[in-house]
PDB file of C-alpha atoms in Angstrom:
ATOM      1  CA  MET A   1      -1.537 -25.577  20.472  1.00 50.00           C
ATOM      2  CA  SER A   2      -2.166 -25.783  24.202  1.00 52.00           C
ATOM      3  CA  ASP A   3      -1.698 -22.581  26.158  1.00 58.00           C
ATOM      4  CA  SER A   4       1.938 -23.303  27.018  1.00 76.00           C
ATOM      5  CA  TRP A   5       4.337 -20.389  27.338  1.00 80.00           C
ATOM      6  CA  PRO A   6       7.480 -22.537  26.794  1.00 86.00           C
ATOM      7  CA  ARG A   7       6.034 -23.917  23.544  1.00 88.00           C
ATOM      8  CA  ARG A   8       4.924 -20.475  22.378  1.00 84.00           C
ATOM      9  CA  ARG A   9       8.415 -19.184  23.043  1.00 86.00           C
ATOM     10  CA  LEU A  10      10.023 -22.030  21.118  1.00 90.00           C
ATOM     11  CA  LEU A  11       7.677 -21.449  18.211  1.00 88.00           C
ATOM     12  CA  ALA A  12       8.429 -17.720  18.188  1.00 83.00           C
ATOM     13  CA  ILE A  13      12.170 -18.435  18.146  1.00 90.00           C
ATOM     14  CA  LEU A  14      11.827 -20.878  15.262  1.00 90.00           C
ATOM     15  CA  ARG A  15       9.684 -18.446  13.279  1.00 85.00           C
ATOM     16  CA  GLY A  16      12.372 -15.822  13.594  1.00 81.00           C
ATOM     17  CA  ALA A  17      15.249 -18.144  12.760  1.00 83.00           C
ATOM     18  CA  SER A  18      16.833 -18.063   9.302  1.00 82.00           C
ATOM     19  CA  GLU A  19      17.605 -21.803   9.400  1.00 87.00           C
ATOM     20  CA  PRO A  20      16.491 -24.899  11.324  1.00 91.00           C
ATOM     21  CA  LEU A  21      17.661 -25.150  14.953  1.00 92.00           C
ATOM     22  CA  ASP A  22      18.218 -28.341  16.907  1.00 92.00           C
ATOM     23  CA  ALA A  23      17.174 -29.100  20.483  1.00 93.00           C
ATOM     24  CA  GLN A  24      20.627 -28.300  21.882  1.00 92.00           C
ATOM     25  CA  GLU A  25      20.626 -24.825  20.325  1.00 92.00           C
ATOM     26  CA  LEU A  26      17.078 -24.152  21.521  1.00 93.00           C
ATOM     27  CA  ALA A  27      17.965 -25.319  25.034  1.00 94.00           C
ATOM     28  CA  ARG A  28      20.897 -22.898  25.083  1.00 92.00           C
ATOM     29  CA  ILE A  29      18.727 -20.002  23.866  1.00 91.00           C
ATOM     30  CA  THR A  30      15.833 -20.620  26.260  1.00 90.00           C
ATOM     31  CA  GLY A  31      17.770 -21.876  29.271  1.00 91.00           C
ATOM     32  CA  GLN A  32      15.588 -24.995  29.478  1.00 92.00           C
ATOM     33  CA  HIS A  33      16.873 -28.541  29.848  1.00 95.00           C
ATOM     34  CA  VAL A  34      17.333 -30.225  26.469  1.00 94.00           C
ATOM     35  CA  THR A  35      14.961 -33.037  27.475  1.00 95.00           C
ATOM     36  CA  THR A  36      12.229 -30.497  28.229  1.00 95.00           C
ATOM     37  CA  VAL A  37      12.878 -28.776  24.899  1.00 94.00           C
ATOM     38  CA  ARG A  38      12.595 -32.077  23.026  1.00 94.00           C
ATOM     39  CA  PHE A  39       9.265 -32.776  24.761  1.00 94.00           C
ATOM     40  CA  HIS A  40       7.836 -29.435  23.650  1.00 93.00           C
ATOM     41  CA  LEU A  41       9.221 -29.885  20.131  1.00 94.00           C
ATOM     42  CA  ASP A  42       7.500 -33.273  19.889  1.00 93.00           C
ATOM     43  CA  VAL A  43       4.184 -31.647  20.810  1.00 93.00           C
ATOM     44  CA  LEU A  44       4.673 -28.850  18.278  1.00 92.00           C
ATOM     45  CA  THR A  45       5.569 -31.392  15.600  1.00 92.00           C
ATOM     46  CA  LYS A  46       2.423 -33.453  16.265  1.00 91.00           C
ATOM     47  CA  GLU A  47       0.359 -30.256  15.985  1.00 88.00           C
ATOM     48  CA  SER A  48       1.989 -29.529  12.595  1.00 87.00           C
ATOM     49  CA  LEU A  49       3.408 -26.238  13.866  1.00 89.00           C
ATOM     50  CA  VAL A  50       7.033 -27.226  13.339  1.00 92.00           C
ATOM     51  CA  ARG A  51       8.767 -29.508  10.874  1.00 91.00           C
ATOM     52  CA  GLN A  52      11.814 -31.721  11.381  1.00 91.00           C
ATOM     53  CA  PHE A  53      14.892 -31.676   9.158  1.00 87.00           C
ATOM     54  CA  GLN A  54      17.938 -33.919   9.202  1.00 84.00           C
ATOM     55  CA  GLN A  55      21.127 -31.906   9.589  1.00 78.00           C
ATOM     56  CA  PRO A  56      24.770 -32.969   9.304  1.00 76.00           C
ATOM     57  CA  PRO A  57      26.436 -33.898  12.613  1.00 74.00           C
ATOM     58  CA  ARG A  58      28.899 -31.663  14.371  1.00 72.00           C
ATOM     59  CA  GLY A  59      32.072 -33.695  14.085  1.00 67.00           C
ATOM     60  CA  ARG A  60      31.570 -37.405  14.605  1.00 72.00           C
ATOM     61  CA  GLY A  61      28.244 -38.872  15.564  1.00 67.00           C
ATOM     62  CA  ARG A  62      24.753 -39.252  14.263  1.00 73.00           C
ATOM     63  CA  PRO A  63      23.006 -36.605  12.146  1.00 79.00           C
ATOM     64  CA  ARG A  64      21.198 -33.937  14.136  1.00 84.00           C
ATOM     65  CA  ILE A  65      17.477 -33.226  13.972  1.00 91.00           C
ATOM     66  CA  GLY A  66      16.742 -29.591  13.178  1.00 92.00           C
ATOM     67  CA  TYR A  67      13.373 -27.893  13.628  1.00 93.00           C
ATOM     68  CA  SER A  68      11.762 -25.144  11.595  1.00 92.00           C
ATOM     69  CA  ALA A  69       8.402 -23.414  12.073  1.00 90.00           C
ATOM     70  CA  VAL A  70       5.684 -24.135   9.540  1.00 87.00           C
ATOM     71  CA  GLN A  71       4.776 -20.797   8.035  1.00 72.00           C
ATOM     72  CA  ARG A  72       1.156 -19.957   8.598  1.00 64.00           C
ATOM     73  CA  SER A  73      -0.848 -18.987   5.520  1.00 56.00           C
ATOM     74  CA  VAL A  74      -2.536 -15.626   5.681  1.00 54.00           C
ATOM     75  CA  GLY A  75      -6.316 -15.923   5.697  1.00 61.00           C
ATOM     76  CA  TYR A  76      -6.941 -13.583   2.773  1.00 61.00           C
ATOM     77  CA  GLN A  77     -10.484 -14.875   2.384  1.00 68.00           C
ATOM     78  CA  GLU A  78     -11.258 -14.048   6.010  1.00 75.00           C
ATOM     79  CA  LEU A  79      -9.496 -10.702   5.734  1.00 68.00           C
ATOM     80  CA  ALA A  80     -11.488  -9.793   2.640  1.00 75.00           C
ATOM     81  CA  GLN A  81     -14.687 -10.810   4.424  1.00 77.00           C
ATOM     82  CA  VAL A  82     -13.903  -8.486   7.344  1.00 82.00           C
ATOM     83  CA  LEU A  83     -13.053  -5.599   5.032  1.00 77.00           C
ATOM     84  CA  ALA A  84     -16.197  -6.115   2.962  1.00 81.00           C
ATOM     85  CA  ASP A  85     -18.338  -6.050   6.092  1.00 82.00           C
ATOM     86  CA  GLN A  86     -16.874  -2.659   7.069  1.00 84.00           C
ATOM     87  CA  LEU A  87     -18.249  -0.860   4.007  1.00 84.00           C
ATOM     88  CA  GLY A  88     -21.768  -0.424   5.357  1.00 82.00           C
ATOM     89  CA  ASN A  89     -25.170  -1.680   4.247  1.00 84.00           C
ATOM     90  CA  ASP A  90     -25.820   0.472   1.173  1.00 88.00           C
ATOM     91  CA  PRO A  91     -24.962  -1.685  -1.883  1.00 86.00           C
ATOM     92  CA  ARG A  92     -24.328   1.333  -4.121  1.00 89.00           C
ATOM     93  CA  ARG A  93     -21.942   2.935  -1.640  1.00 90.00           C
ATOM     94  CA  ARG A  94     -20.214  -0.393  -1.100  1.00 89.00           C
ATOM     95  CA  SER A  95     -19.784  -0.775  -4.869  1.00 91.00           C
ATOM     96  CA  ASP A  96     -18.481   2.783  -5.316  1.00 93.00           C
ATOM     97  CA  ALA A  97     -16.013   2.352  -2.447  1.00 93.00           C
ATOM     98  CA  ALA A  98     -14.841  -0.978  -3.853  1.00 92.00           C
ATOM     99  CA  ILE A  99     -14.284   0.477  -7.334  1.00 94.00           C
ATOM    100  CA  THR A 100     -12.282   3.324  -5.808  1.00 94.00           C
ATOM    101  CA  ALA A 101     -10.197   0.792  -3.869  1.00 92.00           C
ATOM    102  CA  GLY A 102      -9.638  -1.232  -7.036  1.00 92.00           C
ATOM    103  CA  ARG A 103      -8.406   1.863  -8.844  1.00 94.00           C
ATOM    104  CA  ALA A 104      -6.007   2.582  -5.990  1.00 94.00           C
ATOM    105  CA  TRP A 105      -4.724  -0.980  -6.303  1.00 92.00           C
ATOM    106  CA  GLY A 106      -4.333  -0.640 -10.063  1.00 91.00           C
ATOM    107  CA  ALA A 107      -2.342   2.557  -9.582  1.00 92.00           C
ATOM    108  CA  LYS A 108       0.270   0.613  -7.598  1.00 89.00           C
ATOM    109  CA  LEU A 109       0.568  -2.350  -9.967  1.00 83.00           C
ATOM    110  CA  ASP A 110       3.254  -2.705 -12.585  1.00 77.00           C
ATOM    111  CA  ALA A 111       0.837  -2.854 -15.499  1.00 68.00           C
ATOM    112  CA  GLY A 112       3.450  -2.806 -18.240  1.00 69.00           C
ATOM    113  CA  ASP A 113       3.470  -0.348 -21.115  1.00 76.00           C
ATOM    114  CA  HIS A 114       1.006  -1.343 -23.834  1.00 83.00           C
ATOM    115  CA  PRO A 115      -0.717   1.755 -25.276  1.00 89.00           C
ATOM    116  CA  VAL A 116      -4.469   1.284 -25.625  1.00 92.00           C
ATOM    117  CA  ASP A 117      -5.336   2.800 -28.988  1.00 90.00           C
ATOM    118  CA  SER A 118      -7.988   0.285 -30.003  1.00 91.00           C
ATOM    119  CA  LEU A 119     -10.426  -2.251 -28.604  1.00 91.00           C
ATOM    120  CA  GLU A 120      -7.979  -5.029 -29.435  1.00 90.00           C
ATOM    121  CA  ASP A 121      -5.277  -3.257 -27.410  1.00 91.00           C
ATOM    122  CA  ALA A 122      -7.679  -3.024 -24.462  1.00 93.00           C
ATOM    123  CA  ARG A 123      -8.416  -6.736 -24.749  1.00 91.00           C
ATOM    124  CA  GLU A 124      -4.707  -7.618 -24.697  1.00 90.00           C
ATOM    125  CA  VAL A 125      -4.038  -5.432 -21.654  1.00 91.00           C
ATOM    126  CA  THR A 126      -7.054  -6.799 -19.773  1.00 93.00           C
ATOM    127  CA  MET A 127      -6.322 -10.436 -20.657  1.00 89.00           C
ATOM    128  CA  THR A 128      -2.717 -10.040 -19.479  1.00 87.00           C
ATOM    129  CA  LEU A 129      -3.788  -8.415 -16.224  1.00 90.00           C
ATOM    130  CA  LEU A 130      -6.443 -11.040 -15.459  1.00 90.00           C
ATOM    131  CA  SER A 131      -4.062 -13.881 -16.311  1.00 86.00           C
ATOM    132  CA  GLU A 132      -1.415 -12.571 -13.914  1.00 84.00           C
ATOM    133  CA  LEU A 133      -3.992 -12.299 -11.105  1.00 86.00           C
ATOM    134  CA  GLY A 134      -5.338 -15.832 -11.509  1.00 87.00           C
ATOM    135  CA  PHE A 135      -8.668 -15.262 -13.298  1.00 89.00           C
ATOM    136  CA  ALA A 136      -7.884 -17.649 -16.173  1.00 87.00           C
ATOM    137  CA  PRO A 137      -9.457 -15.341 -18.770  1.00 89.00           C
ATOM    138  CA  GLU A 138     -10.713 -16.655 -22.094  1.00 87.00           C
ATOM    139  CA  ARG A 139     -12.107 -15.093 -25.222  1.00 77.00           C
ATOM    140  CA  ASP A 140     -14.684 -17.431 -26.684  1.00 65.00           C
ATOM    141  CA  PRO A 141     -13.587 -17.976 -30.300  1.00 61.00           C
ATOM    142  CA  GLU A 142     -17.158 -18.898 -31.287  1.00 58.00           C
ATOM    143  CA  ALA A 143     -18.780 -15.840 -29.722  1.00 60.00           C
ATOM    144  CA  ALA A 144     -20.411 -13.442 -32.179  1.00 63.00           C
ATOM    145  CA  GLU A 145     -19.243 -10.075 -30.865  1.00 66.00           C
ATOM    146  CA  PRO A 146     -20.121  -6.652 -32.289  1.00 74.00           C
ATOM    147  CA  GLU A 147     -17.219  -4.713 -33.746  1.00 79.00           C
ATOM    148  CA  ASP A 148     -17.349  -2.234 -30.872  1.00 87.00           C
ATOM    149  CA  GLN A 149     -17.420  -4.748 -28.024  1.00 90.00           C
ATOM    150  CA  VAL A 150     -15.261  -7.514 -26.517  1.00 91.00           C
ATOM    151  CA  LEU A 151     -16.362 -10.086 -23.960  1.00 93.00           C
ATOM    152  CA  ILE A 152     -13.739 -11.755 -21.741  1.00 93.00           C
ATOM    153  CA  ARG A 153     -14.727 -14.857 -19.805  1.00 92.00           C
ATOM    154  CA  MET A 154     -13.247 -14.942 -16.294  1.00 93.00           C
ATOM    155  CA  THR A 155     -13.293 -18.676 -15.588  1.00 90.00           C
ATOM    156  CA  ALA A 156     -11.563 -18.475 -12.191  1.00 90.00           C
ATOM    157  CA  CYS A 157     -11.535 -16.052  -9.265  1.00 90.00           C
ATOM    158  CA  PRO A 158      -9.270 -16.052  -6.185  1.00 85.00           C
ATOM    159  CA  LEU A 159     -12.187 -14.776  -4.056  1.00 86.00           C
ATOM    160  CA  ARG A 160     -15.108 -16.497  -5.729  1.00 87.00           C
ATOM    161  CA  ASP A 161     -16.725 -17.778  -2.524  1.00 86.00           C
ATOM    162  CA  LEU A 162     -16.720 -14.310  -1.002  1.00 85.00           C
ATOM    163  CA  ALA A 163     -17.945 -12.807  -4.270  1.00 89.00           C
ATOM    164  CA  ARG A 164     -21.086 -14.926  -4.065  1.00 89.00           C
ATOM    165  CA  THR A 165     -22.200 -13.014  -0.953  1.00 87.00           C
ATOM    166  CA  HIS A 166     -20.379  -9.693  -1.495  1.00 87.00           C
ATOM    167  CA  SER A 167     -20.268  -9.338  -5.279  1.00 89.00           C
ATOM    168  CA  GLU A 168     -20.617  -5.555  -5.182  1.00 90.00           C
ATOM    169  CA  VAL A 169     -17.419  -5.403  -3.122  1.00 91.00           C
ATOM    170  CA  VAL A 170     -15.249  -8.136  -4.637  1.00 91.00           C
ATOM    171  CA  CYS A 171     -16.315  -7.524  -8.225  1.00 93.00           C
ATOM    172  CA  GLY A 172     -16.193  -3.771  -7.653  1.00 93.00           C
ATOM    173  CA  VAL A 173     -12.533  -3.992  -6.646  1.00 93.00           C
ATOM    174  CA  HIS A 174     -11.735  -6.085  -9.708  1.00 94.00           C
ATOM    175  CA  LEU A 175     -13.615  -3.695 -11.986  1.00 95.00           C
ATOM    176  CA  GLY A 176     -11.829  -0.661 -10.561  1.00 95.00           C
ATOM    177  CA  LEU A 177      -8.537  -2.467 -11.086  1.00 94.00           C
ATOM    178  CA  ILE A 178      -9.323  -3.123 -14.760  1.00 96.00           C
ATOM    179  CA  GLN A 179     -10.489   0.455 -15.315  1.00 95.00           C
ATOM    180  CA  GLU A 180      -7.387   1.959 -13.740  1.00 95.00           C
ATOM    181  CA  VAL A 181      -4.970  -0.225 -15.692  1.00 94.00           C
ATOM    182  CA  LEU A 182      -6.745   0.601 -18.968  1.00 95.00           C
ATOM    183  CA  ASP A 183      -6.719   4.313 -18.126  1.00 94.00           C
ATOM    184  CA  ARG A 184      -3.022   4.234 -17.215  1.00 92.00           C
ATOM    185  CA  ASN A 185      -2.272   2.773 -20.631  1.00 92.00           C
ATOM    186  CA  GLY A 186      -4.196   5.514 -22.434  1.00 92.00           C
ATOM    187  CA  GLY A 187      -7.619   3.895 -22.722  1.00 91.00           C
ATOM    188  CA  ARG A 188      -9.598   6.508 -20.779  1.00 90.00           C
ATOM    189  CA  ASP A 189     -11.100   8.027 -23.950  1.00 89.00           C
ATOM    190  CA  THR A 190     -11.065   4.792 -25.943  1.00 89.00           C
ATOM    191  CA  VAL A 191     -12.938   2.079 -24.071  1.00 93.00           C
ATOM    192  CA  SER A 192     -15.230   1.582 -21.126  1.00 94.00           C
ATOM    193  CA  ALA A 193     -15.291  -1.520 -18.945  1.00 95.00           C
ATOM    194  CA  ARG A 194     -18.139  -3.333 -17.225  1.00 95.00           C
ATOM    195  CA  LEU A 195     -18.161  -6.475 -15.135  1.00 95.00           C
ATOM    196  CA  LEU A 196     -21.001  -8.979 -15.183  1.00 94.00           C
ATOM    197  CA  PRO A 197     -20.815 -11.217 -12.092  1.00 94.00           C
ATOM    198  CA  PHE A 198     -21.923 -14.848 -12.233  1.00 94.00           C
ATOM    199  CA  VAL A 199     -23.497 -15.025 -15.653  1.00 92.00           C
ATOM    200  CA  GLU A 200     -23.055 -18.730 -14.942  1.00 92.00           C
ATOM    201  CA  PRO A 201     -22.434 -20.343 -11.529  1.00 90.00           C
ATOM    202  CA  GLU A 202     -18.657 -20.440 -12.118  1.00 89.00           C
ATOM    203  CA  LEU A 203     -18.259 -17.679 -14.690  1.00 91.00           C
ATOM    204  CA  CYS A 204     -18.027 -13.874 -14.673  1.00 94.00           C
ATOM    205  CA  VAL A 205     -17.600 -11.708 -17.751  1.00 94.00           C
ATOM    206  CA  ALA A 206     -15.685  -8.493 -18.360  1.00 95.00           C
ATOM    207  CA  ARG A 207     -17.142  -6.408 -21.173  1.00 94.00           C
ATOM    208  CA  LEU A 208     -15.008  -3.832 -22.985  1.00 94.00           C
ATOM    209  CA  GLU A 209     -16.815  -1.376 -25.230  1.00 94.00           C
ATOM    210  CA  LEU A 210     -15.694   1.404 -27.555  1.00 91.00           C
ATOM    211  CA  LEU A 211     -16.778   4.756 -26.163  1.00 87.00           C
ATOM    212  CA  ALA A 212     -17.700   5.920 -29.672  1.00 62.00           C
ATOM    213  CA  ARG A 213     -20.789   3.705 -29.499  1.00 46.00           C
ATOM    214  CA  ARG A 214     -22.366   5.810 -26.758  1.00 44.00           C
ATOM    215  CA  GLU A 215     -21.265   9.106 -28.307  1.00 42.00           C
ATOM    216  CA  ALA A 216     -22.956   8.230 -31.587  1.00 41.00           C
ATOM    217  CA  THR A 217     -26.397   7.902 -30.002  1.00 45.00           C
ATOM    218  CA  PRO A 218     -28.243  11.234 -30.460  1.00 45.00           C
ATOM    219  CA  VAL A 219     -30.525  12.582 -27.734  1.00 44.00           C
ATOM    220  CA  ALA A 220     -33.456  14.749 -28.792  1.00 44.00           C
ATOM    221  CA  VAL A 221     -33.478  18.317 -27.515  1.00 44.00           C
ATOM    222  CA  GLY A 222     -35.608  18.537 -24.413  1.00 44.00           C
ATOM    223  CA  ALA A 223     -35.722  14.771 -23.981  1.00 43.00           C
ATOM    224  CA  GLU A 224     -34.555  13.186 -20.756  1.00 49.00           C
ATOM    225  CA  SER A 225     -31.123  11.637 -20.965  1.00 44.00           C
ATOM    226  CA  PRO A 226     -31.195   7.863 -20.570  1.00 47.00           C
ATOM    227  CA  ALA A 227     -30.003   6.572 -17.216  1.00 49.00           C
ATOM    228  CA  PRO A 228     -26.373   5.439 -17.415  1.00 50.00           C
ATOM    229  CA  GLU A 229     -25.873   1.711 -17.575  1.00 55.00           C
ATOM    230  CA  PRO A 230     -24.262   0.456 -14.348  1.00 61.00           C
ATOM    231  CA  VAL A 231     -20.625  -0.521 -14.776  1.00 68.00           C
ATOM    232  CA  LEU A 232     -21.093  -3.349 -12.286  1.00 72.00           C
ATOM    233  CA  ALA A 233     -24.162  -5.336 -13.239  1.00 70.00           C
ATOM    234  CA  PRO A 234     -26.051  -7.026 -10.380  1.00 66.00           C
ATOM    235  CA  PRO A 235     -25.426 -10.766 -10.308  1.00 62.00           C
ATOM    236  CA  SER A 236     -28.205 -12.866 -11.743  1.00 54.00           C
ATOM    237  CA  ALA A 237     -28.173 -16.601 -12.347  1.00 43.00           C
ATOM    238  CA  GLY A 238     -28.417 -17.261 -16.067  1.00 43.00           C
ATOM    239  CA  ARG A 239     -27.748 -13.615 -17.023  1.00 48.00           C
ATOM    240  CA  MET A 240     -25.646 -14.638 -19.991  1.00 50.00           C
ATOM    241  CA  PRO A 241     -25.069 -12.116 -22.770  1.00 53.00           C
ATOM    242  CA  PRO A 242     -26.519 -13.546 -25.987  1.00 46.00           C
ATOM    243  CA  GLN A 243     -23.092 -13.272 -27.627  1.00 48.00           C
ATOM    244  CA  LEU A 244     -21.686 -15.902 -25.276  1.00 49.00           C
ATOM    245  CA  ARG A 245     -21.936 -19.541 -26.116  1.00 45.00           C
ATOM    246  CA  ASN A 246     -24.400 -21.516 -23.987  1.00 44.00           C
ATOM    247  CA  GLY A 247     -25.042 -25.198 -24.417  1.00 40.00           C
ATOM    248  CA  ASP A 248     -28.629 -25.003 -23.133  1.00 40.00           C
ATOM    249  CA  PRO A 249     -30.852 -23.330 -25.784  1.00 38.00           C
ATOM    250  CA  ASN A 250     -33.588 -22.628 -23.240  1.00 40.00           C
ATOM    251  CA  VAL A 251     -31.191 -20.823 -20.943  1.00 34.00           C
ATOM    252  CA  ALA A 252     -29.705 -18.926 -23.891  1.00 36.00           C
ATOM    253  CA  LYS A 253     -33.172 -17.878 -25.064  1.00 35.00           C
ATOM    254  CA  GLN A 254     -34.192 -16.727 -21.577  1.00 36.00           C
ATOM    255  CA  SER A 255     -30.896 -14.868 -21.120  1.00 36.00           C
ATOM    256  CA  ALA A 256     -31.291 -13.088 -24.449  1.00 36.00           C
ATOM    257  CA  GLN A 257     -34.735 -11.889 -23.426  1.00 37.00           C
ATOM    258  CA  GLN A 258     -33.378 -10.554 -20.137  1.00 36.00           C
ATOM    259  CA  TRP A 259     -30.449  -8.873 -21.840  1.00 34.00           C
TER     260      TRP A 259
END
C-alpha cells in the first residue's frame, strides 16, 4: 500500500469494524467526500487489503457494496526465526532453553487426562498430542520394535523449514512439549522421550523408552558412568533407526551401522 494516510485510516477503521461498511458510512466516519472514499477503497481492493461484499439496499434502490479488511496472517515462521536467533550461539544452551520453553508450553496445554502407566499409554498420549498439533504422526506397523521402546514417525511439521536450520531450537521445543505432557499424565517415572530430527529429509522420529531399561544396566564399582544419551539427537541425513522401514537397503545398512 502506498504511504497514504487516508487509505491507512480507512483500513484501520475496516479492521476494527464488526461488519462490512459501505462508502457512505466510511465517508461519514472520516469526513471525506464519498467520491474520495470510493477512490481509496478501489486502491485498497486492487492491493488485496480489503474485500467487497454485496449488501441489501436501504429501502428502495440497488444493493450496496460493503467493504471489509482482509485479515493479515501472522508470520509465525518469521516470528519463530527471530526468537530462535535470540538464544545465542551455543547449540547446547539453545537446545536446553528450547526444551525448557517447550515444557512451559506443555504446562499450559489442555493435555487431557490419560494416565501413563505403560509404554502403550505413553504412545497414545504422544500420538494424540502430535496429531492435534499437525505432525501427522504414524506408528509403522511393519517396524520391529523392542518391547521397551516405541518409535513414532512425525511425517509433518508446522515449522519444518525453520527446523532445517535451527533444529536444536524447533525440535527442542517440541521435545520439551512431549516430555511435559507425558510427565503431567504420570509418565515421569515410566518413560523417557527422545527426538531424532530428520532421519529422512521429510521425517523426524519421536522415541519413547521404558525407564526400566536404563535402570537394569549395572555399572561396575569404580567404573566411570557412561555419558547420558542426548535427548535431542543431532540431525543427520540418513540417520534412520534400524527398526524403521527403509526402502533402500544400502541406506538402511549404513544407518544401522551409524546407530
